[in-house]
Amino acid sequence: MSLFPPESCPRLIVKIGSALLVDPDGGVRRDWLAGIAADIAARARAGQQVAVVSSGAIALGARRLGLAKGGRASLEDAQAAAAVGQIALSQVWAETLGAEELTAAQILVTLDDLEDRRRYLNAAATLDRLLGLRVVPVLNENDSVATEEIRFGDNDRLAARVAQAAGAQGVVLLSDVDGLYDRNPALPDAQHIGRIQRIDGTIEAMADRGSASGMGSGGMVSKIAAARIANAAGAHLAIASGRIDRPLSTAARHTLFVAEKSAPARKAWLAGGLTARGTVHIDAGAVAALRAGNSLLAAGATRIEGSFARGDLVAVAGPDGAVLARGLAEYDAADAVRITGQRSGALAEILGYAPRGALVHRNHMAML
């Protein structure tokens, strides 16, 4: 098995894009899907637990409803198409996995389900129990109720968050491309990148924002964002082509994003957060302090953006604007503005009450 063999990866998340599962006419590519089910069955017999993040509901529903632009002409069309298509999608997965004597389970989630700590833990417990029962969970974003403000917008990042919740060691993003190139692969002399030890600005600059099929919502930018989330949780992530038969058991070119080590569960959840309520901008001295493992003090803050309450997730950005950490705010935005740049000894007089030790405490912060 070419990607994440069972002996080194007890739990695996496989994401399948719309363009692989649904043909241009809106029908399911059943023969190809049967090969995926056979691959999953082989891995299950070898002891690996596999969950699937499957796109395709909107594309399938759009065909049945006769909607233009694959059901993505408007949010309302996408929600209607998803409501119709999700039934068809779950039925196809149940039948295809059932033919391999595997039981499928359907889980629909919104962004809020994995951003809210309590609901995240509930989802994690459900996944753990299903996988322990040798069931194959099939997950998708609940597009019929998600709005522009609360949706993942692509299943790449959803797959990474599912890996985090499930405690998976590997994620495979099956797509219409075979990995990351140093430029758009359609351009002359584009070079394939096989292995990435660290995601930095150079790697992000290589991303192509397009989705080649026109059916999906994710491009290479979303896949690199997914790799960040997965790697922060200690899971390796591979981008591989699904334009071949049996892609989970066929040796083929791919890009592997290597996770250095697993972060503690709470910090991994913080690092993977997508809905920061605000941003705390800090100076170079504070950047050095955070990288040394210290908390963020008010004296190191230079500017506050957004509207947030105490306990909300906030991003922490350096002088260049790049986000280097995420954490839970110890102050609401209004008080954070009042104490920005102030030394600890002055905070009580400014606020009129005994101050907390930090703007963002190191125990509630994850470096990116």
GROMACS .gro file of N, CA, C and O in nm, residues 73-113:
model
  164
   73ALA      N    1  -2.463   2.857  -0.807
   73ALA     CA    2  -2.494   2.992  -0.853
   73ALA      C    3  -2.527   3.085  -0.737
   73ALA      O    4  -2.507   3.206  -0.745
   74SER      N    5  -2.576   3.029  -0.627
   74SER     CA    6  -2.609   3.109  -0.508
   74SER      C    7  -2.603   3.017  -0.387
   74SER      O    8  -2.605   2.894  -0.399
   75LEU      N    9  -2.596   3.078  -0.268
   75LEU     CA   10  -2.596   2.999  -0.145
   75LEU      C   11  -2.724   2.919  -0.132
   75LEU      O   12  -2.723   2.802  -0.091
   76GLU      N   13  -2.836   2.979  -0.172
   76GLU     CA   14  -2.965   2.909  -0.163
   76GLU      C   15  -2.967   2.787  -0.254
   76GLU      O   16  -3.019   2.681  -0.216
   77ASP      N   17  -2.914   2.800  -0.376
   77ASP     CA   18  -2.908   2.685  -0.466
   77ASP      C   19  -2.821   2.575  -0.407
   77ASP      O   20  -2.855   2.456  -0.413
   78ALA      N   21  -2.707   2.614  -0.350
   78ALA     CA   22  -2.615   2.515  -0.292
   78ALA      C   23  -2.682   2.441  -0.176
   78ALA      O   24  -2.667   2.319  -0.161
   79GLN      N   25  -2.757   2.514  -0.093
   79GLN     CA   26  -2.824   2.451   0.020
   79GLN      C   27  -2.931   2.354  -0.027
   79GLN      O   28  -2.945   2.243   0.026
   80ALA      N   29  -3.008   2.395  -0.129
   80ALA     CA   30  -3.113   2.308  -0.182
   80ALA      C   31  -3.052   2.185  -0.247
   80ALA      O   32  -3.099   2.072  -0.227
   81ALA      N   33  -2.947   2.205  -0.327
   81ALA     CA   34  -2.882   2.092  -0.393
   81ALA      C   35  -2.824   1.995  -0.291
   81ALA      O   36  -2.832   1.873  -0.308
   82ALA      N   37  -2.763   2.050  -0.185
   82ALA     CA   38  -2.705   1.965  -0.081
   82ALA      C   39  -2.811   1.881  -0.012
   82ALA      O   40  -2.789   1.763   0.017
   83ALA      N   41  -2.927   1.941   0.015
   83ALA     CA   42  -3.034   1.869   0.083
   83ALA      C   43  -3.083   1.749   0.001
   83ALA      O   44  -3.111   1.641   0.056
   84VAL      N   45  -3.090   1.767  -0.129
   84VAL     CA   46  -3.133   1.657  -0.217
   84VAL      C   47  -3.018   1.559  -0.241
   84VAL      O   48  -3.035   1.437  -0.236
   85GLY      N   49  -2.900   1.612  -0.266
   85GLY     CA   50  -2.788   1.527  -0.303
   85GLY      C   51  -2.732   1.445  -0.189
   85GLY      O   52  -2.675   1.337  -0.212
   86GLN      N   53  -2.746   1.492  -0.064
   86GLN     CA   54  -2.688   1.418   0.047
   86GLN      C   55  -2.753   1.282   0.064
   86GLN      O   56  -2.687   1.184   0.102
   87ILE      N   57  -2.883   1.273   0.036
   87ILE     CA   58  -2.951   1.143   0.045
   87ILE      C   59  -2.891   1.047  -0.056
   87ILE      O   60  -2.861   0.931  -0.025
   88ALA      N   61  -2.874   1.095  -0.179
   88ALA     CA   62  -2.816   1.010  -0.283
   88ALA      C   63  -2.673   0.971  -0.248
   88ALA      O   64  -2.632   0.855  -0.267
   89LEU      N   65  -2.597   1.065  -0.197
   89LEU     CA   66  -2.457   1.038  -0.165
   89LEU      C   67  -2.444   0.934  -0.055
   89LEU      O   68  -2.364   0.839  -0.066
   90SER      N   69  -2.522   0.946   0.051
   90SER     CA   70  -2.514   0.849   0.160
   90SER      C   71  -2.559   0.711   0.115
   90SER      O   72  -2.501   0.609   0.157
   91GLN      N   73  -2.657   0.706   0.028
   91GLN     CA   74  -2.705   0.577  -0.024
   91GLN      C   75  -2.596   0.509  -0.106
   91GLN      O   76  -2.572   0.388  -0.093
   92VAL      N   77  -2.530   0.586  -0.190
   92VAL     CA   78  -2.422   0.529  -0.273
   92VAL      C   79  -2.311   0.473  -0.185
   92VAL      O   80  -2.261   0.362  -0.209
   93TRP      N   81  -2.271   0.548  -0.083
   93TRP     CA   82  -2.165   0.501   0.005
   93TRP      C   83  -2.208   0.376   0.082
   93TRP      O   84  -2.130   0.281   0.097
   94ALA      N   85  -2.331   0.374   0.131
   94ALA     CA   86  -2.379   0.257   0.206
   94ALA      C   87  -2.380   0.133   0.117
   94ALA      O   88  -2.339   0.024   0.160
   95GLU      N   89  -2.424   0.149  -0.007
   95GLU     CA   90  -2.429   0.035  -0.099
   95GLU      C   91  -2.288  -0.012  -0.137
   95GLU      O   92  -2.260  -0.133  -0.138
   96THR      N   93  -2.201   0.083  -0.167
   96THR     CA   94  -2.067   0.047  -0.215
   96THR      C   95  -1.984  -0.016  -0.105
   96THR      O   96  -1.915  -0.117  -0.128
   97LEU      N   97  -1.988   0.041   0.013
   97LEU     CA   98  -1.914  -0.019   0.125
   97LEU      C   99  -1.979  -0.150   0.169
   97LEU      O  100  -1.911  -0.245   0.208
   98GLY      N  101  -2.112  -0.154   0.162
   98GLY     CA  102  -2.184  -0.277   0.197
   98GLY      C  103  -2.145  -0.394   0.109
   98GLY      O  104  -2.140  -0.509   0.155
   99ALA      N  105  -2.116  -0.367  -0.017
   99ALA     CA  106  -2.073  -0.473  -0.109
   99ALA      C  107  -1.939  -0.533  -0.065
   99ALA      O  108  -1.905  -0.646  -0.104
  100GLU      N  109  -1.863  -0.459   0.015
  100GLU     CA  110  -1.736  -0.508   0.070
  100GLU      C  111  -1.753  -0.554   0.215
  100GLU      O  112  -1.655  -0.573   0.287
  101GLU      N  113  -1.878  -0.571   0.258
  101GLU     CA  114  -1.912  -0.616   0.393
  101GLU      C  115  -1.865  -0.518   0.499
  101GLU      O  116  -1.823  -0.556   0.609
  102LEU      N  117  -1.872  -0.389   0.465
  102LEU     CA  118  -1.841  -0.282   0.558
  102LEU      C  119  -1.967  -0.203   0.589
  102LEU      O  120  -2.051  -0.182   0.502
  103THR      N  121  -1.978  -0.158   0.713
  103THR     CA  122  -2.091  -0.076   0.754
  103THR      C  123  -2.053   0.070   0.746
  103THR      O  124  -1.948   0.111   0.798
  104ALA      N  125  -2.138   0.150   0.681
  104ALA     CA  126  -2.114   0.294   0.669
  104ALA      C  127  -2.198   0.370   0.770
  104ALA      O  128  -2.308   0.328   0.806
  105ALA      N  129  -2.145   0.482   0.816
  105ALA     CA  130  -2.220   0.574   0.902
  105ALA      C  131  -2.211   0.713   0.842
  105ALA      O  132  -2.108   0.750   0.784
  106GLN      N  133  -2.317   0.790   0.852
  106GLN     CA  134  -2.316   0.927   0.800
  106GLN      C  135  -2.305   1.026   0.914
  106GLN      O  136  -2.377   1.017   1.014
  107ILE      N  137  -2.213   1.123   0.899
  107ILE     CA  138  -2.200   1.232   0.995
  107ILE      C  139  -2.194   1.362   0.915
  107ILE      O  140  -2.106   1.379   0.830
  108LEU      N  141  -2.287   1.452   0.942
  108LEU     CA  142  -2.288   1.584   0.879
  108LEU      C  143  -2.250   1.687   0.984
  108LEU      O  144  -2.305   1.687   1.095
  109VAL      N  145  -2.156   1.772   0.951
  109VAL     CA  146  -2.109   1.871   1.048
  109VAL      C  147  -2.105   2.009   0.985
  109VAL      O  148  -2.096   2.024   0.863
  110THR      N  149  -2.112   2.111   1.068
  110THR     CA  150  -2.086   2.249   1.026
  110THR      C  151  -1.957   2.294   1.093
  110THR      O  152  -1.904   2.227   1.183
  111LEU      N  153  -1.908   2.407   1.051
  111LEU     CA  154  -1.786   2.461   1.110
  111LEU      C  155  -1.801   2.479   1.260
  111LEU      O  156  -1.709   2.447   1.337
  112ASP      N  157  -1.916   2.526   1.304
  112ASP     CA  158  -1.936   2.549   1.447
  112ASP      C  159  -1.924   2.421   1.529
  112ASP      O  160  -1.884   2.424   1.646
  113ASP      N  161  -1.959   2.306   1.469
  113ASP     CA  162  -1.950   2.180   1.542
  113ASP      C  163  -1.808   2.148   1.583
  113ASP      O  164  -1.785   2.083   1.685
   0.00000   0.00000   0.00000
